[in-house]
PDB file of C-alpha atoms in Angstrom:
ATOM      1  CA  UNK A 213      18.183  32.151  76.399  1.00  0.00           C
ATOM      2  CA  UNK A 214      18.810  35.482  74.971  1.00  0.00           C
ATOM      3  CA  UNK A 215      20.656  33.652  71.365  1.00  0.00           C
ATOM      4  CA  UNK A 216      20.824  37.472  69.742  1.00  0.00           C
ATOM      5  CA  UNK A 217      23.010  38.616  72.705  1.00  0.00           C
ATOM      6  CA  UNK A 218      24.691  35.603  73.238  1.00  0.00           C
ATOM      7  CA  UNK A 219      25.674  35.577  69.329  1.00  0.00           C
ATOM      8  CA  UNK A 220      27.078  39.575  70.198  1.00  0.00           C
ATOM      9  CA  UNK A 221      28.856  38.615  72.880  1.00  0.00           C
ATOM     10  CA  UNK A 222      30.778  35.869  70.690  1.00  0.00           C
ATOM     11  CA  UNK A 223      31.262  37.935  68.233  1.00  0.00           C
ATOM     12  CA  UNK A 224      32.747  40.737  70.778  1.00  0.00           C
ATOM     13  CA  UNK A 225      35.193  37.828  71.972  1.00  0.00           C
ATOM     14  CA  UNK A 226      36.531  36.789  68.287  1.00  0.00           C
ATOM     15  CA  UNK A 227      37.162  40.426  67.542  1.00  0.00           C
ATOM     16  CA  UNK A 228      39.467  40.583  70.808  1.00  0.00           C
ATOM     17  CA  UNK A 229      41.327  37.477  70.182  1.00  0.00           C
ATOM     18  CA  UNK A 230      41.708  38.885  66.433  1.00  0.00           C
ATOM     19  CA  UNK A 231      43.172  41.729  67.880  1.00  0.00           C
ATOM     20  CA  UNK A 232      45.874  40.350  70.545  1.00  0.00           C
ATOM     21  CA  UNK A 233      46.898  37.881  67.654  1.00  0.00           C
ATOM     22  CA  UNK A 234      47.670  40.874  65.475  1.00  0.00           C
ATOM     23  CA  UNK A 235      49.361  42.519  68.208  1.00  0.00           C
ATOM     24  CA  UNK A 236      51.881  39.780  68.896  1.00  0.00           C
ATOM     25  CA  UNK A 237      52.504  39.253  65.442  1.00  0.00           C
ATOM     26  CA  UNK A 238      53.017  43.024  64.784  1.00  0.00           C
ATOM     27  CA  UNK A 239      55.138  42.838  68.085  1.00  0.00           C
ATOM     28  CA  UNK A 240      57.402  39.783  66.339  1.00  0.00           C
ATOM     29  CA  UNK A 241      57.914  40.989  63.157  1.00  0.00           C
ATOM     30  CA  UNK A 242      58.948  44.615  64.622  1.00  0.00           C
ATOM     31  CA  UNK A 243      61.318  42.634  66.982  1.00  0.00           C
ATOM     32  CA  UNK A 244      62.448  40.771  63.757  1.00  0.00           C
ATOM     33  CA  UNK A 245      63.515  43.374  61.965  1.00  0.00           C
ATOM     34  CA  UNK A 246      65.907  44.924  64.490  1.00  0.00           C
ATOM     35  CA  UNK A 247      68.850  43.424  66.228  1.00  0.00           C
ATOM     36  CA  UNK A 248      68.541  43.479  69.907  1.00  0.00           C
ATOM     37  CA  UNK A 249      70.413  45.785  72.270  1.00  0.00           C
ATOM     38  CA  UNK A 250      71.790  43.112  73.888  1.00  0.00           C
ATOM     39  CA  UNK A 251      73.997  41.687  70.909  1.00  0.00           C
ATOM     40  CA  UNK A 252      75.040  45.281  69.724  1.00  0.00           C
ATOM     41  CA  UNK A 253      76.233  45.810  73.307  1.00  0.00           C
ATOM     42  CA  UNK A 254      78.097  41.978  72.993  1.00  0.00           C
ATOM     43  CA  UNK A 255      79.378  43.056  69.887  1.00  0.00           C
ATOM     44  CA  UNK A 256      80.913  46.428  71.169  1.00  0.00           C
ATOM     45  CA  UNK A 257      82.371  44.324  73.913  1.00  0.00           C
ATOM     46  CA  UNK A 258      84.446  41.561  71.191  1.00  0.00           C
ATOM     47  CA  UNK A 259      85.303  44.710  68.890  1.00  0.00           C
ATOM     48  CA  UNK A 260      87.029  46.679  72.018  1.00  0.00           C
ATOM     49  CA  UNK A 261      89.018  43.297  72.947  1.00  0.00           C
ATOM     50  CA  UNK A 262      90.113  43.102  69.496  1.00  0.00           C
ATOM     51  CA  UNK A 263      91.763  46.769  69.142  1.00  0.00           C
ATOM     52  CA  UNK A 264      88.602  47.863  67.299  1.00  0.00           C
ATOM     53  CA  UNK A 265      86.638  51.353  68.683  1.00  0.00           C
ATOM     54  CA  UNK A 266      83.054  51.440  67.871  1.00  0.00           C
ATOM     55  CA  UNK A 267      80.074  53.356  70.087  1.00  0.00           C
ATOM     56  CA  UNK A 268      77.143  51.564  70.626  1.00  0.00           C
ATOM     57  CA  UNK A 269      75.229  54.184  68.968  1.00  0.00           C
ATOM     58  CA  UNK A 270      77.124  53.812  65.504  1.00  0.00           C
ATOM     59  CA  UNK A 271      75.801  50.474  64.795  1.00  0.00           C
ATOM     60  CA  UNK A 272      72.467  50.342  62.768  1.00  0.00           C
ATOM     61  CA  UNK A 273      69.768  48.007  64.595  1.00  0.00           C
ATOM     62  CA  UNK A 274      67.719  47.925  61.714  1.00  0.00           C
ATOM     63  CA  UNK A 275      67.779  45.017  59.670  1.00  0.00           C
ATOM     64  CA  UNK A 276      68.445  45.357  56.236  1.00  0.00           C
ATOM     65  CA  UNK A 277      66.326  43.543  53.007  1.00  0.00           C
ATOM     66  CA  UNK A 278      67.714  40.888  51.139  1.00  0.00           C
ATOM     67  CA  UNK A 279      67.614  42.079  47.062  1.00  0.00           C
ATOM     68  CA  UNK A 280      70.007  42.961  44.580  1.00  0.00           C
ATOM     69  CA  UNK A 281      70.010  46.125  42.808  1.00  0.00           C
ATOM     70  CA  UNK A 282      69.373  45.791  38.898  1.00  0.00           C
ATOM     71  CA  UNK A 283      71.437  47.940  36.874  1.00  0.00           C
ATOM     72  CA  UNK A 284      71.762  49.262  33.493  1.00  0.00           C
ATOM     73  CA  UNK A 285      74.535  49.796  31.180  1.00  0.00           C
ATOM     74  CA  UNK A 286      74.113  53.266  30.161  1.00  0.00           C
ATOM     75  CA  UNK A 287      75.243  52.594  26.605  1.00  0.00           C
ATOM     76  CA  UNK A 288      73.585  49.566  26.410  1.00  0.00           C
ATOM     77  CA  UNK A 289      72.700  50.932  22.793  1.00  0.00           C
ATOM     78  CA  UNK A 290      75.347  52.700  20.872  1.00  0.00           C
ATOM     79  CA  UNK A 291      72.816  54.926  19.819  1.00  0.00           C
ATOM     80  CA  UNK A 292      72.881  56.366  23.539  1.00  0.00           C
ATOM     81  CA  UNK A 293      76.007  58.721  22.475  1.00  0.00           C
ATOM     82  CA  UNK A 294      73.373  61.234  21.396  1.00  0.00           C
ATOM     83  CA  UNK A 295      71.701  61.381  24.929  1.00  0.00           C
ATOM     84  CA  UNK A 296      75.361  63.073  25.474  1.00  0.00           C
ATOM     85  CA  UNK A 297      76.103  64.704  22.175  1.00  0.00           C
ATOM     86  CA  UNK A 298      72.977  65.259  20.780  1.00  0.00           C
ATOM     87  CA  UNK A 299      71.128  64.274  17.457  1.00  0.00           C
ATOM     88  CA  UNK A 300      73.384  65.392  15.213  1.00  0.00           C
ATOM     89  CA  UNK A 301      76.530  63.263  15.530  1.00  0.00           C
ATOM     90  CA  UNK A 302      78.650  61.029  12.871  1.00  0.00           C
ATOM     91  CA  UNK A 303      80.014  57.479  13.370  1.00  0.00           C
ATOM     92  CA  UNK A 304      83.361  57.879  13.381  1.00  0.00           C
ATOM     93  CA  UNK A 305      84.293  54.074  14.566  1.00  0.00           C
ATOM     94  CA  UNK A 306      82.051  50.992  14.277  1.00  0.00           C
ATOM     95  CA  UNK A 307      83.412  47.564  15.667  1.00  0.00           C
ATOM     96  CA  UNK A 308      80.217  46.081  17.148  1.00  0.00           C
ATOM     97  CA  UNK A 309      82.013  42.903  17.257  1.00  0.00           C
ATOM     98  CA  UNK A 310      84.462  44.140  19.715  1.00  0.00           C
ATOM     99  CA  UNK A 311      81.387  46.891  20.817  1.00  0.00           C
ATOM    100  CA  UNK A 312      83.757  49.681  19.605  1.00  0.00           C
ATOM    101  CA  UNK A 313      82.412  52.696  18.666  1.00  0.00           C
ATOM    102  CA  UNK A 314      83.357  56.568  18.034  1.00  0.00           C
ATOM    103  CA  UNK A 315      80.411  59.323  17.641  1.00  0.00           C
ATOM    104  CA  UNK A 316      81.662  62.972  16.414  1.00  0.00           C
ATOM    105  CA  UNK A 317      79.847  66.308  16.675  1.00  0.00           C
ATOM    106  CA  UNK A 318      81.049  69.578  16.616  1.00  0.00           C
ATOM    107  CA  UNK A 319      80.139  69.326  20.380  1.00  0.00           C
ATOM    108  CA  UNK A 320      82.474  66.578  21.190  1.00  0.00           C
ATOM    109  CA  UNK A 321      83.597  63.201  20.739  1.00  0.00           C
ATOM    110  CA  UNK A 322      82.353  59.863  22.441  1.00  0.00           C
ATOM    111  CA  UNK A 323      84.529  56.724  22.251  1.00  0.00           C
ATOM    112  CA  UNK A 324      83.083  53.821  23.635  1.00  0.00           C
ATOM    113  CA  UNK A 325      84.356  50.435  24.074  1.00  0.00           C
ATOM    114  CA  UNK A 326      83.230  47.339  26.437  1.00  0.00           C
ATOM    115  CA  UNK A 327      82.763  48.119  29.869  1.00  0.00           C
ATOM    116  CA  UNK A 328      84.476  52.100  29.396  1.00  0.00           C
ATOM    117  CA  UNK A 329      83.990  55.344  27.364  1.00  0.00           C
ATOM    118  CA  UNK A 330      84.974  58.312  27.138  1.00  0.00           C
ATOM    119  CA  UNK A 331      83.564  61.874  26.792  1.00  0.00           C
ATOM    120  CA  UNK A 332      85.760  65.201  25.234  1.00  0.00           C
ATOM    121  CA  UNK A 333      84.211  68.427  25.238  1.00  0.00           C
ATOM    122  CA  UNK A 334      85.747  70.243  22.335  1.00  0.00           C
ATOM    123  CA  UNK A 335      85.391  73.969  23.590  1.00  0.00           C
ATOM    124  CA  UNK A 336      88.356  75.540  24.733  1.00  0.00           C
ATOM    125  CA  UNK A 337      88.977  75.742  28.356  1.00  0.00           C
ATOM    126  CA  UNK A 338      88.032  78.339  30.818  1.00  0.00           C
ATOM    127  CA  UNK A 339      89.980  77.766  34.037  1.00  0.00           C
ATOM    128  CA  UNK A 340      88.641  79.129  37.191  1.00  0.00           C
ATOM    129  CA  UNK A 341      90.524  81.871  38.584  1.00  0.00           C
ATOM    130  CA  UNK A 342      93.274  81.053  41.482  1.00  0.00           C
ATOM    131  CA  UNK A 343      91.818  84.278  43.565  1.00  0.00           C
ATOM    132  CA  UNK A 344      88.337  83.668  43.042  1.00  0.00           C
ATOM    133  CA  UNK A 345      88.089  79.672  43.531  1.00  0.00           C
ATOM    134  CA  UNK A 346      84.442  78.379  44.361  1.00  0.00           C
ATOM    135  CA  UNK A 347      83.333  76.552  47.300  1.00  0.00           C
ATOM    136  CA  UNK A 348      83.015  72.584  46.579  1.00  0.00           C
ATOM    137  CA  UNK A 349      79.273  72.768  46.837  1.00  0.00           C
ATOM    138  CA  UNK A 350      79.079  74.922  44.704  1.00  0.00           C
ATOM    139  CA  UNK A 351      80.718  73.169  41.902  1.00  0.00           C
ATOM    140  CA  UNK A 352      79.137  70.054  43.059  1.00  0.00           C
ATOM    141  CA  UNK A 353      75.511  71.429  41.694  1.00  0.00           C
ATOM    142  CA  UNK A 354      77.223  73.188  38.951  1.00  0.00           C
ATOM    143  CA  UNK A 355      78.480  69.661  37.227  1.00  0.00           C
ATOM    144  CA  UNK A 356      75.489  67.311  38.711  1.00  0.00           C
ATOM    145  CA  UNK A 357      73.383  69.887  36.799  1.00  0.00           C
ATOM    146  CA  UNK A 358      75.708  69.665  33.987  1.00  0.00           C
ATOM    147  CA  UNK A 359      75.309  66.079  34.012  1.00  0.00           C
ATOM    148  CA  UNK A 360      71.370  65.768  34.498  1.00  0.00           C
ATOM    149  CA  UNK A 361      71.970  68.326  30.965  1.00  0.00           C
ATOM    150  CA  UNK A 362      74.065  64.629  29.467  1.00  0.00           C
ATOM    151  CA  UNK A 363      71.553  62.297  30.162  1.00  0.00           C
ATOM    152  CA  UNK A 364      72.915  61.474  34.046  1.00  0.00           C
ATOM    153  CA  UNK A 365      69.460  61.865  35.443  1.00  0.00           C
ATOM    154  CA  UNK A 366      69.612  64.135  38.855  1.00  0.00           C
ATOM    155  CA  UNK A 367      69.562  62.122  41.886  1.00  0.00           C
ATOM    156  CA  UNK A 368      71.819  59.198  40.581  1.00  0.00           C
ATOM    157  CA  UNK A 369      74.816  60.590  40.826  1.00  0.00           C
ATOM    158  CA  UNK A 370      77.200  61.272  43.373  1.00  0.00           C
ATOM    159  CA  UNK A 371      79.799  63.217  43.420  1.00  0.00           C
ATOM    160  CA  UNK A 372      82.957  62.625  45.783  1.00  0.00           C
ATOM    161  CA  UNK A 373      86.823  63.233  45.710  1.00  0.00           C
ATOM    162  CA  UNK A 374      86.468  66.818  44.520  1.00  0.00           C
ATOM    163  CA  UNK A 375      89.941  68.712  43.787  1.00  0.00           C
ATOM    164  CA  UNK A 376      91.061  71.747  41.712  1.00  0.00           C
ATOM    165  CA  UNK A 377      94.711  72.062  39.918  1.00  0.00           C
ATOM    166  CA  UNK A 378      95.051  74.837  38.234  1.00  0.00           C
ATOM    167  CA  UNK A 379      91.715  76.469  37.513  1.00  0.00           C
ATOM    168  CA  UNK A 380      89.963  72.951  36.788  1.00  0.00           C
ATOM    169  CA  UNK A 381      88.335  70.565  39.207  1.00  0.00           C
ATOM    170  CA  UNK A 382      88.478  67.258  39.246  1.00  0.00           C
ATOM    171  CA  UNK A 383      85.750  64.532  41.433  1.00  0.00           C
ATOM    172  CA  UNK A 384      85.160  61.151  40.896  1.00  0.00           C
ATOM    173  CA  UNK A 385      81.100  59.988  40.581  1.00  0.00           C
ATOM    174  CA  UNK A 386      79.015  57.040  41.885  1.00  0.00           C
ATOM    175  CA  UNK A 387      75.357  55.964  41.186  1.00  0.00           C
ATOM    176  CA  UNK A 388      72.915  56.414  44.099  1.00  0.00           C
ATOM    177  CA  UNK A 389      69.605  54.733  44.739  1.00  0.00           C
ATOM    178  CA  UNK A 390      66.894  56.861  46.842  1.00  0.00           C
ATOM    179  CA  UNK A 391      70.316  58.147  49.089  1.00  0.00           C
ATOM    180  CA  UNK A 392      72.139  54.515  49.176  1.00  0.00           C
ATOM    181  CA  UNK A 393      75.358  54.306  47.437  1.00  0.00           C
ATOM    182  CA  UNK A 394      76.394  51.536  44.507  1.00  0.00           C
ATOM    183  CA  UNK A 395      79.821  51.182  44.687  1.00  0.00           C
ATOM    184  CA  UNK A 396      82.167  49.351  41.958  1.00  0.00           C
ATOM    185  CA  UNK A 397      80.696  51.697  39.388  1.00  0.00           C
ATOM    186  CA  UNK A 398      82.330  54.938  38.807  1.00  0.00           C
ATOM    187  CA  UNK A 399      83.610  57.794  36.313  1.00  0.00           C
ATOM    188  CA  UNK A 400      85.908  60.654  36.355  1.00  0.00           C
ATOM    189  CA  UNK A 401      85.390  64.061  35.502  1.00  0.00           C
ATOM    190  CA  UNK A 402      87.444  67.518  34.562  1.00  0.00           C
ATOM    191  CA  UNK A 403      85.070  70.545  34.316  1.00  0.00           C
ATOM    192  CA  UNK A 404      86.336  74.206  33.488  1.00  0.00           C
ATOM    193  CA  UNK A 405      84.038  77.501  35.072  1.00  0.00           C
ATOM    194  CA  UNK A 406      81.768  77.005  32.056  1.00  0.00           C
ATOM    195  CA  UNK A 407      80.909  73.221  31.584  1.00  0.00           C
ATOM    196  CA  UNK A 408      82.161  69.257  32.029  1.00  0.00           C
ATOM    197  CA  UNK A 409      85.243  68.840  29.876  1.00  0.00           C
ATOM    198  CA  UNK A 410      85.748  65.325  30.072  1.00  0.00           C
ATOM    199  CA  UNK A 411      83.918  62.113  31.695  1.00  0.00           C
ATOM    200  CA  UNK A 412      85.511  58.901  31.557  1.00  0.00           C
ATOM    201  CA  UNK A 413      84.937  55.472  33.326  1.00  0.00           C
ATOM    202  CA  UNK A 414      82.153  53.130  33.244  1.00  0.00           C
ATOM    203  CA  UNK A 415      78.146  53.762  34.265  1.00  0.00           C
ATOM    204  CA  UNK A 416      75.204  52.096  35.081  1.00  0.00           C
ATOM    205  CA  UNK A 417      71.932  53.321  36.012  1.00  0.00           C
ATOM    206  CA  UNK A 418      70.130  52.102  38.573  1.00  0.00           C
ATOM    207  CA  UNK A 419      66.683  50.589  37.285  1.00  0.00           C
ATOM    208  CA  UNK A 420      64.893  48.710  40.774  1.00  0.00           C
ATOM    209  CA  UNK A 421      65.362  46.652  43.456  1.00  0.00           C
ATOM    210  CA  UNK A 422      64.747  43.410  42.922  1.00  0.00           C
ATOM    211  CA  UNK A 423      61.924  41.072  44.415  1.00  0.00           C
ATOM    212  CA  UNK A 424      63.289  40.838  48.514  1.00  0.00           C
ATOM    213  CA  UNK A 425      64.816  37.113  48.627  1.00  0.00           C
ATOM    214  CA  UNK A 426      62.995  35.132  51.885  1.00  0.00           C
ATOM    215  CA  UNK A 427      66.748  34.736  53.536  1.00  0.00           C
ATOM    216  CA  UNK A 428      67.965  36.807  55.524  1.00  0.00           C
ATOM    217  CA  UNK A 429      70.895  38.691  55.155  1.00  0.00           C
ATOM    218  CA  UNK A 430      73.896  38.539  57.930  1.00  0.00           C
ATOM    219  CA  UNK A 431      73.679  40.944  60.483  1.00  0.00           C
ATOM    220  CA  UNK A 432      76.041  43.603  60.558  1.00  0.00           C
ATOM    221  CA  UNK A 433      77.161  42.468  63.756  1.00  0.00           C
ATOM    222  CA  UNK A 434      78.177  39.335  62.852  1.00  0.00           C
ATOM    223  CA  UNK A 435      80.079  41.194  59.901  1.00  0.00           C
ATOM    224  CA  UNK A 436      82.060  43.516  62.831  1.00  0.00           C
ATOM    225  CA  UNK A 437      82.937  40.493  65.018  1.00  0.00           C
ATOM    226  CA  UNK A 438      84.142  38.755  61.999  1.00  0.00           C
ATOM    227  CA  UNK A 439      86.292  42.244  61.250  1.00  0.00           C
ATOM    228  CA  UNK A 440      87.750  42.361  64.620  1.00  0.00           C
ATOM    229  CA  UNK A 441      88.812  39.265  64.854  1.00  0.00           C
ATOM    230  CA  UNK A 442      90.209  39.111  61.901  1.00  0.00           C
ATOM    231  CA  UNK A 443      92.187  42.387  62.540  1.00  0.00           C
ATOM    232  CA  UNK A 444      95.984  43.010  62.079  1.00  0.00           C
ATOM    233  CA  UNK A 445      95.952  46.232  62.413  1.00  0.00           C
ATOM    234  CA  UNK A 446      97.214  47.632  65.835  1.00  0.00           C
ATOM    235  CA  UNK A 447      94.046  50.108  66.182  1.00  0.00           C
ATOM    236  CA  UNK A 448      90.990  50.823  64.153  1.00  0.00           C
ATOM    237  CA  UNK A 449      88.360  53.384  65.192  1.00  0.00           C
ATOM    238  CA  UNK A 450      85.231  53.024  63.431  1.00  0.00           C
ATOM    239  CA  UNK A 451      83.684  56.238  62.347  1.00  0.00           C
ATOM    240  CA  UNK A 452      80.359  55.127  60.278  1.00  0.00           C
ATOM    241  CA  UNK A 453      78.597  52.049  59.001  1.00  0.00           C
ATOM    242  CA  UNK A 454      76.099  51.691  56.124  1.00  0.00           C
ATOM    243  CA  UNK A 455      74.974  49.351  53.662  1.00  0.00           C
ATOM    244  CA  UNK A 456      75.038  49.661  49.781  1.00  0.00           C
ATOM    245  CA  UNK A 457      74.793  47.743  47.212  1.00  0.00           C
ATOM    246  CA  UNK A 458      78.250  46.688  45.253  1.00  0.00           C
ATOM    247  CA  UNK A 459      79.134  45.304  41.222  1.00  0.00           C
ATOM    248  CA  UNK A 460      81.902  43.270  40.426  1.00  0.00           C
ATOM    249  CA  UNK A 461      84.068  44.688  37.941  1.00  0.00           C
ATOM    250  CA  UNK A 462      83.963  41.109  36.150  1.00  0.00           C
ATOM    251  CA  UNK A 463      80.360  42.225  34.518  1.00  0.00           C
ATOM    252  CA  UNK A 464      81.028  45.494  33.833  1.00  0.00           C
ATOM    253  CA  UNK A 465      81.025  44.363  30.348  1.00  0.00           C
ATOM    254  CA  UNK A 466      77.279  43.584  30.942  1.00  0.00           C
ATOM    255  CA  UNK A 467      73.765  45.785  29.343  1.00  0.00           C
ATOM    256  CA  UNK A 468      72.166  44.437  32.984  1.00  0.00           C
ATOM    257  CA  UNK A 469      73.891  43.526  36.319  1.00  0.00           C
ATOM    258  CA  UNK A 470      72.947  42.746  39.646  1.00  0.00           C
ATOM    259  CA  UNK A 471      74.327  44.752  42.477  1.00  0.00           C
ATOM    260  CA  UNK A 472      74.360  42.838  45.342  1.00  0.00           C
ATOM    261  CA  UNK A 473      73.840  43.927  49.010  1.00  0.00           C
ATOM    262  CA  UNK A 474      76.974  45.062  51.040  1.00  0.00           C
ATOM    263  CA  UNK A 475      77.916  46.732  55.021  1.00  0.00           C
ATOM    264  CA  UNK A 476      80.226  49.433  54.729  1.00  0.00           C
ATOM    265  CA  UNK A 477      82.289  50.256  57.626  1.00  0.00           C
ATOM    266  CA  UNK A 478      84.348  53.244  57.428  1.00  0.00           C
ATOM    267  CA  UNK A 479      87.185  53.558  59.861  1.00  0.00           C
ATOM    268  CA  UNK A 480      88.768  56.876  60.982  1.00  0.00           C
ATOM    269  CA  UNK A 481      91.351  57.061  58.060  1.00  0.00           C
ATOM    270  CA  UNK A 482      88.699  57.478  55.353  1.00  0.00           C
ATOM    271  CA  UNK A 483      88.859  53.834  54.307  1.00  0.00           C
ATOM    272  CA  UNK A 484      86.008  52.324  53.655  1.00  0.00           C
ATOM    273  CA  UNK A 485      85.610  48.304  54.567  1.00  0.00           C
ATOM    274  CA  UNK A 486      83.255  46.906  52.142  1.00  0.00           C
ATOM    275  CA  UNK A 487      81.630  42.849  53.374  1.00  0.00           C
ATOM    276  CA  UNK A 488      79.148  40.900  51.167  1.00  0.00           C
ATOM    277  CA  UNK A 489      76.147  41.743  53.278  1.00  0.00           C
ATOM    278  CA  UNK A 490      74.911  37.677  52.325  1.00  0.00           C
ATOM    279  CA  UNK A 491      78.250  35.744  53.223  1.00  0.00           C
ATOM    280  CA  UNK A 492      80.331  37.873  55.149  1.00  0.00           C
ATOM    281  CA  UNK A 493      82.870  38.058  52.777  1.00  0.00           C
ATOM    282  CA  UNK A 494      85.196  41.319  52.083  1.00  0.00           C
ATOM    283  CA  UNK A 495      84.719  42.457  49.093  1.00  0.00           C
ATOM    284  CA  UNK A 496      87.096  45.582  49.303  1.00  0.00           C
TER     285      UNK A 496
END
């Protein structure tokens, strides 16, 4: 007996069944992490019973991973006013007890306190003309430069609600994480046709996602049939549905949360439905 071909030929055979394995297993875990056609279509089916429009299309079949945002307070430090207001600036209120504290410049002022601050640009203001009023976008880039300029890194903030009375814009801002939104976390702004003339709220940076936890999370289907049968309204047409990552306003008092993972489901009337993407539960 040829042993040297015989060994080849075993060898040959291994490699194969090495190979199929793999395939089914890459096959599984693909299947895994998608919900199948067939219980998007079911779900479509329960929502439209229930008064509740959604296309097939608008649901995401791809599973999402089970981890918690981690988040920092962005004045975890006191010291961070001069990220904002540079390295001159006085102490003009100290309470760390009661983590109170007021930071002067000839810049601006800084007033923080627990969860909250506020920012006040001490220029005068130069309102935008009523004939010449910029495009949204374009004042958009004009304050999320502005704020990279703060200490609001680029790419972390969101800006949303934008609105002008007379000559100076208003918007409201979120964090972002590589495109997803953090909601719970949020600040106000004013800003003139030169620069941001106030900020006030609460922010956290985003730092990482945590380590993914080995349970799954709900699917979002289970999430809509739960919503339609739960709703009173008379009709709801679904217009979009993402998931984000949400902080209670309970910890906001916190140097380091944990977002946690959330579906949002926005209907046609701008309102945004916002589930615990782990229990179900609705969080907004």
């Amino acid at each position: 007996m040829n042993w040297g071909r015989a060994k080849t030929i075993l060898i040959i055979m291994f490699l194969a069944t090495d190979i199929f394995l793999l395939v089914i297993l890459m096959r599984t875990n693909i299947e895994t992490l998608k919900i199948p056609q067939k219980t998007i279509q079911e779900t479509v089916k329960i929502m439209s019973e229930n008064r509740v429009s959604i296309k097939p299309e608008q649901i995401p079949a791809k599973r999402v991973k089970n981890q918690n945002m981690i988040m920092r307070n962005f004045f975890y430090e006191p010291t961070a006013a001069k990220k904002i207001l540079g390295n001159e600036v006085t102490l003009a209120l100290s309470n760390p007890e009661q983590y109170e504290f007021q930071y002067e410049n000839s810049f601006g002022s800084l007033y923080i306190q627990g969860n909250g601050f506020r920012f006040q640009n001490k220029k005068v203001p130069v309102v935008y003309s009523a004939s010449q009023l910029p495009q949204a976008e374009a004042v958009s880039n004009r304050i999320v430069s502005a704020l990279d300029g703060l200490g609001f890194t680029k790419g972390t903030t969101l800006l949303y609600n934008i609105w002008e009375q007379d000559g100076i814009y208003h918007c409201d801002v979120m964090p972002v994480f590589e495109n997803v939104k953090i909601y719970g976390i949020s600040m106000h702004i004013t800003a003139d046709c030169e620069d941001i003339l106030t900020i006030e709220g609460h922010w956290f940076e985003p730092i990482e996602p945590e380590k993914n936890e080995p349970e799954l999370l709900l699917d979002v289907t289970a999430v809509l049939t739960t919503m339609a049968l739960e709703s009173k309204e008379s009709l709801v047409e679904i217009t979009d549905i993402s998931h984000g990552y949400y902080a209670s306003n309970e910890f906001l008092n916190s140097r380091e949360i944990a977002a946690v993972p959330i579906y949002v489901i926005t209907d046609r009337t701008g309102h945004a439905h916002i589930y615990d993407a782990r229990t179900g539960t609705k969080v907004e």
